[in-house]
Amino acid sequence: MIDEKLAAALRTAMGPRLQPNRIREIYSQFEGTGKRLVAFEKGKVLARREDEIERILVLVKGTCRVLNHGSDGRVVMAGEVEAPQIFGLYEILNGMDHHTADVETETECICFSVAPRLYREQYETSMEVLKFSSHFLATFIDRLLARSDRMTLNTDRQNLLLYCLDACKYERFPTVIAVRKETMAAELNMNLRTLYRKISQLRDEGLIGNHRGKIRIDREQYDRMKRETYENI
């Protein structure tokens, strides 16, 4: 049986952005068994890598930070994403029952929560749910490819700057990147000797600091790196 309310919720999420004061009014019409609107404070953890997927979260308002992990389990890169997003969709459609990344709220957020079983059933029976899910997945893949292209086409310096920016969390300056250099070099597809040389150059320029052999970044350094990086991309 097709769940028209879920289809309508996705149609609304993927459509023109609603005024914030209308979100609760509109989405309350779509609530029901396995579907409800949920509000999250800034700094709330929505998902942890390897945790079981207990709900699919359609981000309808706010910004989240997605943290990925290197081969040693440490956080090695992060990205900010704004509404609309669907957290957990990629995993369940690939037959996984657990999250593959951490998701934290960067601002106050509102999500439309859907039971995974319901979402999967509707994906297989509702053309609208299939259409909106496919649109989101295409956007998701485009973003991954753009990042891959950037890592391929950029200079080693630019990629290291991006890596440092991705590792920072705004409220927690100074940030110490507690990742082994071997892991960092592998993630950046960079020779280890080259990585050490680039780190030394950034340190000499005052763009990064040092804390017990690890890269340390304060707010001023973060802002300087951000200006240089996005002026050159």
Coordinates of N, CA and C in Angstrom, one line a residue:
M1 N 0.8 -1.2 0.0 CA 0.0 0.0 0.0 C 0.9 1.2 0.0
I2 N 0.6 2.2 -0.9 CA 1.4 3.4 -1.0 C 1.0 4.4 0.1
D3 N 2.1 4.9 0.8 CA 1.9 5.9 1.9 C 2.0 7.3 1.3
E4 N 0.9 7.9 1.0 CA 0.8 9.2 0.4 C 1.4 10.3 1.2
K5 N 1.4 10.1 2.5 CA 1.9 11.1 3.4 C 3.4 11.2 3.3
L6 N 4.1 10.0 3.2 CA 5.5 10.0 3.1 C 5.9 10.6 1.8
A7 N 5.2 10.3 0.7 CA 5.5 10.9 -0.6 C 5.4 12.4 -0.5
A8 N 4.3 12.9 0.2 CA 4.1 14.3 0.3 C 5.2 15.0 1.1
A9 N 5.6 14.3 2.1 CA 6.7 14.9 3.0 C 8.0 15.0 2.1
L10 N 8.3 14.0 1.3 CA 9.5 14.1 0.5 C 9.3 15.2 -0.6
R11 N 8.2 15.3 -1.2 CA 7.9 16.3 -2.2 C 8.1 17.7 -1.6
T12 N 7.6 17.8 -0.4 CA 7.7 19.1 0.3 C 9.2 19.4 0.6
A13 N 9.9 18.4 1.1 CA 11.3 18.6 1.5 C 12.2 19.0 0.3
M14 N 11.9 18.4 -0.9 CA 12.7 18.6 -2.1 C 12.2 19.8 -2.9
G15 N 11.1 20.4 -2.5 CA 10.5 21.5 -3.2 C 11.1 22.9 -2.7
P16 N 10.4 24.0 -3.0 CA 10.8 25.3 -2.5 C 10.9 25.3 -1.0
R17 N 11.9 26.0 -0.5 CA 12.1 26.1 0.9 C 10.9 26.8 1.6
L18 N 10.5 26.2 2.7 CA 9.4 26.8 3.5 C 9.9 27.8 4.4
Q19 N 9.0 28.8 4.8 CA 9.3 29.7 5.8 C 9.4 28.9 7.1
P20 N 10.4 29.2 8.0 CA 10.6 28.4 9.2 C 9.4 28.3 10.1
N21 N 8.6 29.4 10.1 CA 7.4 29.3 11.0 C 6.3 28.5 10.5
R22 N 6.5 27.9 9.2 CA 5.4 27.1 8.6 C 5.8 25.6 8.6
I23 N 7.0 25.3 9.0 CA 7.5 23.9 8.9 C 6.7 23.0 9.8
R24 N 6.4 23.3 11.0 CA 5.7 22.4 11.9 C 4.2 22.3 11.4
E25 N 3.7 23.4 11.0 CA 2.3 23.4 10.5 C 2.1 22.4 9.3
I26 N 3.1 22.5 8.4 CA 3.0 21.7 7.1 C 3.3 20.2 7.4
Y27 N 4.4 20.0 8.1 CA 4.8 18.6 8.3 C 4.0 17.8 9.3
S28 N 3.3 18.5 10.2 CA 2.4 17.8 11.1 C 1.3 17.0 10.3
Q29 N 1.0 17.5 9.1 CA 0.0 16.8 8.3 C 0.5 15.4 7.8
F30 N 1.8 15.3 7.8 CA 2.4 14.1 7.2 C 2.7 13.0 8.3
E31 N 2.5 13.4 9.6 CA 2.9 12.5 10.6 C 1.9 11.3 10.7
G32 N 2.4 10.2 11.3 CA 1.6 9.0 11.4 C 2.4 7.9 11.9
T33 N 2.0 6.7 11.7 CA 2.7 5.5 12.2 C 4.1 5.4 11.4
G34 N 5.2 5.5 12.2 CA 6.5 5.4 11.6 C 7.0 6.7 11.0
K35 N 6.3 7.8 11.3 CA 6.6 9.1 10.7 C 6.3 10.2 11.7
R36 N 7.3 11.0 12.0 CA 7.1 12.2 12.9 C 8.2 13.2 12.7
L37 N 7.8 14.4 13.1 CA 8.7 15.6 13.0 C 9.5 15.6 14.3
V38 N 10.8 15.8 14.2 CA 11.7 15.9 15.4 C 12.6 17.1 15.3
A39 N 12.7 17.8 16.4 CA 13.6 19.0 16.5 C 14.9 18.6 17.3
F40 N 16.0 19.2 16.8 CA 17.3 18.9 17.5 C 18.0 20.2 17.8
E41 N 18.6 20.2 19.0 CA 19.4 21.4 19.3 C 20.8 21.4 18.6
K42 N 21.4 22.5 18.6 CA 22.8 22.6 18.0 C 23.7 21.7 18.8
G43 N 24.6 21.0 18.1 CA 25.6 20.1 18.7 C 25.0 18.7 19.1
K44 N 23.9 18.4 18.6 CA 23.3 17.1 18.9 C 23.8 16.0 17.9
V45 N 24.1 14.8 18.4 CA 24.5 13.7 17.5 C 23.3 13.0 17.0
L46 N 23.2 13.0 15.6 CA 22.1 12.3 15.0 C 22.4 10.9 14.6
A47 N 23.7 10.6 14.4 CA 24.1 9.3 14.0 C 25.5 9.1 14.3
R48 N 25.9 7.9 14.6 CA 27.3 7.5 14.9 C 27.6 6.3 14.0
R49 N 28.8 6.4 13.4 CA 29.3 5.3 12.5 C 29.2 4.0 13.2
E50 N 28.7 3.0 12.5 CA 28.6 1.6 13.0 C 27.3 1.4 13.9
D51 N 26.6 2.5 14.3 CA 25.4 2.3 15.0 C 24.3 1.8 14.1
E52 N 23.4 1.0 14.7 CA 22.3 0.5 13.9 C 21.4 1.7 13.4
I53 N 20.9 1.6 12.2 CA 20.0 2.6 11.7 C 18.6 2.4 12.2
E54 N 18.2 3.3 13.2 CA 16.9 3.1 13.8 C 15.8 4.0 13.1
R55 N 16.3 5.0 12.4 CA 15.4 5.9 11.7 C 16.1 6.6 10.5
I56 N 15.3 6.8 9.5 CA 15.8 7.6 8.4 C 15.4 9.1 8.7
L57 N 16.4 10.0 8.6 CA 16.1 11.4 9.0 C 16.2 12.2 7.7
V58 N 15.0 12.9 7.4 CA 15.0 13.8 6.3 C 15.2 15.2 6.9
L59 N 16.3 15.8 6.6 CA 16.7 17.1 7.2 C 15.9 18.2 6.4
V60 N 15.0 18.9 7.1 CA 14.1 19.9 6.4 C 14.5 21.3 6.8
K61 N 15.3 21.4 7.9 CA 15.7 22.8 8.3 C 17.0 22.6 9.0
G62 N 18.0 23.5 8.7 CA 19.2 23.6 9.4 C 20.4 23.0 8.7
T63 N 21.6 23.0 9.4 CA 22.8 22.5 8.8 C 23.5 21.4 9.7
C64 N 24.0 20.4 9.1 CA 24.6 19.3 9.8 C 26.1 19.1 9.4
R65 N 26.8 18.5 10.2 CA 28.2 18.2 9.9 C 28.4 16.7 9.8
V66 N 28.9 16.3 8.7 CA 29.1 14.8 8.5 C 30.6 14.5 8.6
L67 N 30.9 13.6 9.5 CA 32.3 13.2 9.8 C 32.5 11.8 9.3
N68 N 33.6 11.7 8.5 CA 34.0 10.4 7.9 C 35.2 10.0 8.7
H69 N 35.6 8.7 8.4 CA 36.7 8.1 9.2 C 37.8 7.5 8.3
G70 N 39.0 7.5 8.8 CA 40.1 6.9 8.1 C 40.2 5.5 8.4
S71 N 41.2 4.8 7.9 CA 41.4 3.4 8.1 C 41.7 3.0 9.6
D72 N 42.2 4.0 10.4 CA 42.5 3.7 11.8 C 41.3 4.1 12.7
G73 N 40.2 4.5 12.1 CA 39.0 4.8 12.8 C 38.9 6.2 13.3
R74 N 39.9 7.0 13.1 CA 39.9 8.4 13.5 C 39.2 9.3 12.4
V75 N 38.6 10.4 12.9 CA 38.0 11.3 12.0 C 39.0 12.0 11.1
V76 N 38.8 11.9 9.8 CA 39.8 12.5 8.9 C 39.3 13.5 8.0
M77 N 38.0 13.6 7.9 CA 37.4 14.7 7.1 C 36.0 14.9 7.4
A78 N 35.5 16.1 7.2 CA 34.2 16.5 7.5 C 33.6 17.4 6.5
G79 N 32.3 17.4 6.4 CA 31.7 18.4 5.4 C 30.4 18.8 6.0
E80 N 30.0 20.1 5.7 CA 28.7 20.6 6.1 C 27.7 20.4 5.1
V81 N 26.5 20.0 5.5 CA 25.4 19.9 4.5 C 24.2 20.6 5.0
E82 N 23.4 21.2 4.1 CA 22.2 21.9 4.5 C 21.0 21.1 4.0
A83 N 19.8 21.5 4.5 CA 18.6 20.9 4.1 C 18.4 21.2 2.6
P84 N 17.8 20.2 1.8 CA 17.3 18.9 2.3 C 18.4 17.8 2.2
Q85 N 18.4 17.0 3.1 CA 19.3 15.8 3.1 C 18.5 14.6 3.7
I86 N 18.9 13.4 3.3 CA 18.3 12.2 3.9 C 19.4 11.3 4.5
F87 N 19.5 11.3 5.8 CA 20.5 10.5 6.5 C 20.1 9.1 6.7
G88 N 20.9 8.2 6.2 CA 20.6 6.8 6.4 C 20.1 6.1 5.1
L89 N 19.7 6.9 4.1 CA 19.1 6.4 2.9 C 20.1 5.6 2.1
Y90 N 21.3 6.2 1.9 CA 22.3 5.5 1.1 C 22.6 4.1 1.7
E91 N 22.7 4.0 3.0 CA 23.0 2.8 3.7 C 21.9 1.7 3.5
I92 N 20.6 2.1 3.8 CA 19.6 1.0 3.7 C 19.3 0.6 2.3
L93 N 19.6 1.4 1.3 CA 19.3 1.0 -0.1 C 20.5 0.2 -0.6
N94 N 21.6 0.2 0.2 CA 22.7 -0.7 -0.1 C 22.8 -1.9 0.8
G95 N 21.7 -2.2 1.4 CA 21.6 -3.4 2.2 C 22.3 -3.4 3.6
M96 N 22.7 -2.2 4.0 CA 23.4 -2.1 5.3 C 22.4 -1.7 6.4
D97 N 22.7 -2.2 7.6 CA 21.8 -1.9 8.7 C 22.5 -0.9 9.7
H98 N 23.6 -0.3 9.3 CA 24.3 0.6 10.2 C 24.8 1.8 9.5
H99 N 25.0 2.9 10.2 CA 25.5 4.2 9.6 C 27.0 4.0 9.2
T100 N 27.4 4.8 8.2 CA 28.7 4.7 7.7 C 29.5 6.0 8.1
A101 N 28.8 7.0 8.7 CA 29.5 8.2 9.1 C 28.8 8.8 10.3
D102 N 29.5 9.7 11.0 CA 28.8 10.4 12.1 C 28.1 11.7 11.6
V103 N 27.0 12.0 12.1 CA 26.2 13.2 11.8 C 25.9 14.0 13.0
E104 N 26.3 15.3 13.0 CA 26.1 16.1 14.2 C 25.4 17.4 13.7
T105 N 24.5 18.0 14.5 CA 23.9 19.2 14.1 C 24.8 20.4 14.2
E106 N 25.0 21.2 13.2 CA 25.8 22.4 13.3 C 25.0 23.6 13.7
T107 N 23.7 23.5 13.5 CA 22.7 24.6 13.9 C 21.5 23.8 14.5
E108 N 20.5 24.6 15.0 CA 19.3 23.9 15.4 C 18.7 23.3 14.1
C109 N 18.2 22.1 14.2 CA 17.7 21.4 13.0 C 16.3 20.8 13.3
I110 N 15.6 20.6 12.2 CA 14.3 19.9 12.2 C 14.4 18.8 11.2
C111 N 14.0 17.6 11.6 CA 14.0 16.5 10.7 C 12.7 15.8 10.7
F112 N 12.3 15.2 9.6 CA 11.2 14.3 9.5 C 11.7 12.9 9.6
S113 N 11.4 12.2 10.7 CA 11.9 10.9 11.0 C 11.0 9.8 10.4
V114 N 11.6 8.8 9.7 CA 10.8 7.7 9.1 C 11.4 6.4 9.5
A115 N 10.6 5.5 9.9 CA 11.1 4.1 10.2 C 11.7 3.5 9.0
P116 N 12.9 2.9 9.1 CA 13.6 2.3 7.9 C 12.8 1.3 7.2
R117 N 12.1 0.5 7.9 CA 11.3 -0.6 7.2 C 10.2 0.1 6.3
L118 N 9.6 1.1 6.8 CA 8.5 1.8 6.1 C 9.2 2.5 4.8
Y119 N 10.3 3.1 5.0 CA 10.9 3.8 3.9 C 11.3 2.8 2.8
R120 N 11.9 1.7 3.2 CA 12.3 0.7 2.2 C 11.1 0.2 1.4
E121 N 10.0 -0.1 2.2 CA 8.8 -0.6 1.5 C 8.3 0.4 0.5
Q122 N 8.2 1.7 0.9 CA 7.7 2.7 0.0 C 8.6 3.0 -1.2
Y123 N 9.9 2.8 -1.0 CA 10.9 3.0 -2.1 C 10.6 1.9 -3.2
E124 N 10.1 0.8 -2.7 CA 9.9 -0.3 -3.7 C 8.5 -0.3 -4.3
T125 N 7.5 0.5 -3.7 CA 6.2 0.5 -4.2 C 5.7 1.9 -4.7
S126 N 6.2 3.0 -4.2 CA 5.8 4.3 -4.6 C 6.7 5.0 -5.6
M127 N 6.2 5.3 -6.7 CA 7.0 6.0 -7.7 C 7.5 7.3 -7.3
E128 N 6.7 8.0 -6.5 CA 7.1 9.3 -6.0 C 8.3 9.2 -5.0
V129 N 8.2 8.2 -4.1 CA 9.3 8.0 -3.1 C 10.5 7.6 -3.9
L130 N 10.4 6.7 -4.9 CA 11.5 6.3 -5.7 C 12.1 7.5 -6.4
K131 N 11.3 8.4 -7.0 CA 11.8 9.6 -7.7 C 12.6 10.5 -6.8
F132 N 12.0 10.9 -5.7 CA 12.7 11.8 -4.8 C 13.9 11.2 -4.2
S133 N 13.9 9.9 -3.9 CA 15.1 9.2 -3.3 C 16.2 9.2 -4.3
S134 N 15.8 8.9 -5.6 CA 16.8 8.9 -6.7 C 17.4 10.2 -6.9
H135 N 16.6 11.3 -6.8 CA 17.1 12.6 -7.0 C 18.1 13.0 -5.9
F136 N 17.8 12.6 -4.7 CA 18.8 12.8 -3.6 C 20.0 12.1 -3.8
L137 N 19.9 10.8 -4.1 CA 21.1 10.0 -4.3 C 22.0 10.5 -5.4
A138 N 21.4 11.0 -6.5 CA 22.2 11.5 -7.6 C 22.9 12.8 -7.1
T139 N 22.3 13.6 -6.3 CA 23.0 14.8 -5.8 C 24.1 14.4 -4.8
F140 N 23.9 13.3 -4.0 CA 24.9 12.8 -3.1 C 26.1 12.3 -3.9
I141 N 25.9 11.6 -4.9 CA 27.0 11.0 -5.7 C 27.7 12.2 -6.4
D142 N 27.0 13.2 -6.9 CA 27.7 14.3 -7.6 C 28.6 15.0 -6.6
R143 N 28.2 15.1 -5.3 CA 29.0 15.8 -4.3 C 30.3 15.0 -4.1
L144 N 30.1 13.6 -4.0 CA 31.3 12.8 -3.8 C 32.3 12.9 -5.0
L145 N 31.7 12.9 -6.2 CA 32.6 13.0 -7.4 C 33.3 14.3 -7.4
A146 N 32.6 15.4 -7.0 CA 33.2 16.7 -7.1 C 34.4 16.7 -6.1
R147 N 34.2 16.1 -4.9 CA 35.3 16.1 -3.9 C 36.4 15.3 -4.5
S148 N 36.1 14.1 -5.1 CA 37.2 13.3 -5.7 C 38.0 14.1 -6.8
D149 N 37.2 14.8 -7.6 CA 37.9 15.6 -8.7 C 38.8 16.6 -8.1
R150 N 38.3 17.3 -7.0 CA 39.0 18.3 -6.4 C 40.3 17.8 -5.8
M151 N 40.2 16.6 -5.2 CA 41.4 16.0 -4.6 C 42.4 15.6 -5.7
T152 N 41.9 15.3 -6.9 CA 42.8 14.9 -8.0 C 43.4 16.1 -8.6
L153 N 42.7 17.1 -8.8 CA 43.1 18.3 -9.6 C 43.9 19.3 -8.8
N154 N 43.6 19.4 -7.5 CA 44.3 20.4 -6.7 C 45.8 20.0 -6.4
T155 N 46.5 21.0 -6.0 CA 47.9 20.8 -5.6 C 47.9 20.1 -4.3
D156 N 49.1 19.6 -3.9 CA 49.2 19.0 -2.6 C 48.9 20.0 -1.5
R157 N 49.3 21.2 -1.7 CA 49.1 22.2 -0.6 C 47.6 22.5 -0.5
Q158 N 46.9 22.6 -1.6 CA 45.4 22.9 -1.5 C 44.7 21.7 -0.8
N159 N 45.1 20.5 -1.2 CA 44.5 19.3 -0.5 C 44.8 19.3 1.0
L160 N 46.0 19.6 1.4 CA 46.3 19.6 2.8 C 45.5 20.7 3.5
L161 N 45.3 21.9 2.9 CA 44.5 22.9 3.5 C 43.1 22.5 3.7
L162 N 42.5 21.8 2.6 CA 41.2 21.3 2.7 C 41.0 20.3 3.8
Y163 N 42.0 19.4 3.9 CA 42.0 18.4 5.0 C 42.0 19.1 6.4
C164 N 42.8 20.1 6.5 CA 42.8 20.8 7.8 C 41.5 21.5 8.1
L165 N 40.9 22.1 7.1 CA 39.6 22.8 7.3 C 38.6 21.8 7.6
D166 N 38.6 20.6 7.0 CA 37.6 19.6 7.2 C 37.7 19.0 8.6
A167 N 38.9 19.0 9.2 CA 39.1 18.4 10.5 C 38.6 19.3 11.6
C168 N 38.4 20.6 11.3 CA 38.1 21.5 12.4 C 36.6 21.5 12.7
K169 N 36.3 21.8 14.0 CA 35.0 22.0 14.5 C 34.9 23.4 15.1
Y170 N 34.0 24.2 14.6 CA 34.1 25.6 14.9 C 34.1 25.9 16.4
E171 N 33.3 25.2 17.2 CA 33.2 25.6 18.7 C 34.4 25.1 19.5
R172 N 35.3 24.3 18.9 CA 36.3 23.6 19.7 C 37.8 24.1 19.4
F173 N 37.9 25.3 19.0 CA 39.3 25.8 18.7 C 40.0 26.0 20.0
P174 N 41.3 25.8 20.1 CA 42.1 25.2 19.0 C 41.8 23.8 18.8
T175 N 41.9 23.4 17.5 CA 41.7 22.0 17.1 C 43.0 21.3 16.9
V176 N 43.1 20.1 17.5 CA 44.3 19.3 17.3 C 43.9 18.1 16.4
I177 N 44.6 17.9 15.3 CA 44.3 16.8 14.3 C 45.1 15.6 14.8
A178 N 44.4 14.7 15.5 CA 45.1 13.6 16.2 C 45.1 12.4 15.2
V179 N 45.5 12.6 14.0 CA 45.6 11.5 13.0 C 47.1 11.2 12.7
R180 N 47.4 9.9 12.6 CA 48.8 9.6 12.3 C 49.1 10.1 10.9
K181 N 50.4 10.5 10.7 CA 50.8 11.1 9.4 C 50.6 10.1 8.3
E182 N 50.9 8.8 8.6 CA 50.8 7.8 7.6 C 49.3 7.7 7.1
T183 N 48.4 7.8 8.1 CA 47.0 7.7 7.7 C 46.6 9.0 6.9
M184 N 47.1 10.1 7.3 CA 46.8 11.4 6.6 C 47.3 11.3 5.2
A185 N 48.6 10.8 5.0 CA 49.2 10.7 3.7 C 48.4 9.8 2.8
A186 N 47.9 8.7 3.3 CA 47.1 7.8 2.6 C 45.8 8.4 2.1
E187 N 45.1 9.1 3.0 CA 43.9 9.8 2.7 C 44.0 10.8 1.6
L188 N 45.2 11.5 1.7 CA 45.5 12.6 0.7 C 46.1 12.1 -0.6
N189 N 46.4 10.8 -0.6 CA 47.1 10.2 -1.8 C 48.4 10.9 -2.0
M190 N 49.2 11.1 -0.9 CA 50.4 11.9 -0.9 C 51.5 11.1 -0.4
N191 N 52.7 11.2 -0.9 CA 53.9 10.6 -0.4 C 54.2 11.2 1.0
L192 N 54.6 10.3 2.0 CA 54.7 10.7 3.3 C 55.8 11.8 3.5
R193 N 56.9 11.7 2.7 CA 57.9 12.8 2.8 C 57.4 14.1 2.3
T194 N 56.5 14.1 1.2 CA 55.9 15.3 0.7 C 55.0 15.9 1.8
L195 N 54.2 15.0 2.4 CA 53.3 15.5 3.5 C 54.1 16.3 4.6
Y196 N 55.2 15.7 5.1 CA 55.9 16.3 6.1 C 56.5 17.7 5.6
R197 N 56.9 17.7 4.4 CA 57.4 19.0 3.8 C 56.3 20.1 3.7
K198 N 55.1 19.7 3.3 CA 54.0 20.6 3.2 C 53.5 21.1 4.6
I199 N 53.5 20.2 5.5 CA 53.2 20.6 6.9 C 54.2 21.6 7.5
S200 N 55.5 21.3 7.2 CA 56.5 22.3 7.6 C 56.3 23.6 7.0
Q201 N 56.0 23.7 5.7 CA 55.7 24.9 5.1 C 54.6 25.7 5.7
L202 N 53.5 25.0 5.9 CA 52.3 25.7 6.6 C 52.7 26.2 8.0
R203 N 53.5 25.4 8.7 CA 53.9 25.8 10.0 C 54.8 27.1 10.0
D204 N 55.7 27.1 9.0 CA 56.6 28.2 8.9 C 55.8 29.5 8.5
E205 N 54.7 29.3 7.8 CA 53.9 30.5 7.4 C 52.9 30.9 8.4
G206 N 52.8 30.2 9.5 CA 51.9 30.5 10.6 C 50.5 30.0 10.4
L207 N 50.3 29.2 9.4 CA 48.9 28.7 9.1 C 48.5 27.6 10.0
I208 N 49.4 26.9 10.6 CA 49.1 25.8 11.5 C 50.2 25.9 12.7
G209 N 49.8 25.3 13.8 CA 50.7 25.2 14.9 C 51.1 23.8 15.2
N210 N 51.7 23.6 16.3 CA 52.2 22.2 16.7 C 51.8 21.9 18.1
H211 N 51.2 20.8 18.4 CA 50.9 20.3 19.7 C 51.4 18.9 19.9
R212 N 52.5 18.7 20.5 CA 53.0 17.3 20.7 C 53.1 16.5 19.4
G213 N 53.6 17.2 18.4 CA 53.8 16.6 17.1 C 52.6 16.5 16.2
K214 N 51.5 17.0 16.7 CA 50.2 17.0 15.9 C 49.9 18.4 15.4
I215 N 49.2 18.5 14.3 CA 48.8 19.8 13.8 C 47.8 20.4 14.7
R216 N 48.0 21.7 15.0 CA 47.1 22.4 15.9 C 46.7 23.7 15.1
I217 N 45.4 23.9 15.2 CA 44.8 25.1 14.4 C 43.9 25.9 15.3
D218 N 44.2 27.2 15.4 CA 43.3 28.1 16.1 C 42.3 28.8 15.2
R219 N 41.4 29.6 15.7 CA 40.4 30.2 14.9 C 41.0 31.1 13.8
E220 N 42.0 31.9 14.2 CA 42.6 32.8 13.2 C 43.3 32.1 12.1
Q221 N 44.0 31.0 12.4 CA 44.6 30.2 11.4 C 43.5 29.5 10.5
Y222 N 42.5 29.1 11.1 CA 41.4 28.5 10.3 C 40.8 29.5 9.3
D223 N 40.6 30.7 9.7 CA 40.1 31.8 8.8 C 41.0 32.1 7.7
R224 N 42.3 32.1 8.0 CA 43.3 32.4 7.0 C 43.4 31.2 5.9
M225 N 43.3 30.0 6.4 CA 43.3 28.9 5.5 C 42.0 28.9 4.6
K226 N 40.9 29.2 5.2 CA 39.7 29.2 4.5 C 39.7 30.3 3.4
R227 N 40.3 31.4 3.7 CA 40.4 32.5 2.7 C 41.2 32.0 1.5
E228 N 42.4 31.5 1.8 CA 43.3 31.0 0.8 C 42.7 29.9 0.0
T229 N 42.1 29.0 0.6 CA 41.5 27.8 -0.1 C 40.4 28.1 -1.0
Y230 N 39.5 28.9 -0.6 CA 38.3 29.2 -1.4 C 38.5 30.3 -2.4
E231 N 39.6 31.0 -2.3 CA 40.0 32.0 -3.3 C 40.6 31.2 -4.5
N232 N 41.2 30.0 -4.3 CA 41.9 29.3 -5.3 C 41.2 28.1 -5.9
I233 N 39.9 27.9 -5.4 CA 39.2 26.7 -5.9 C 38.1 27.2 -6.9

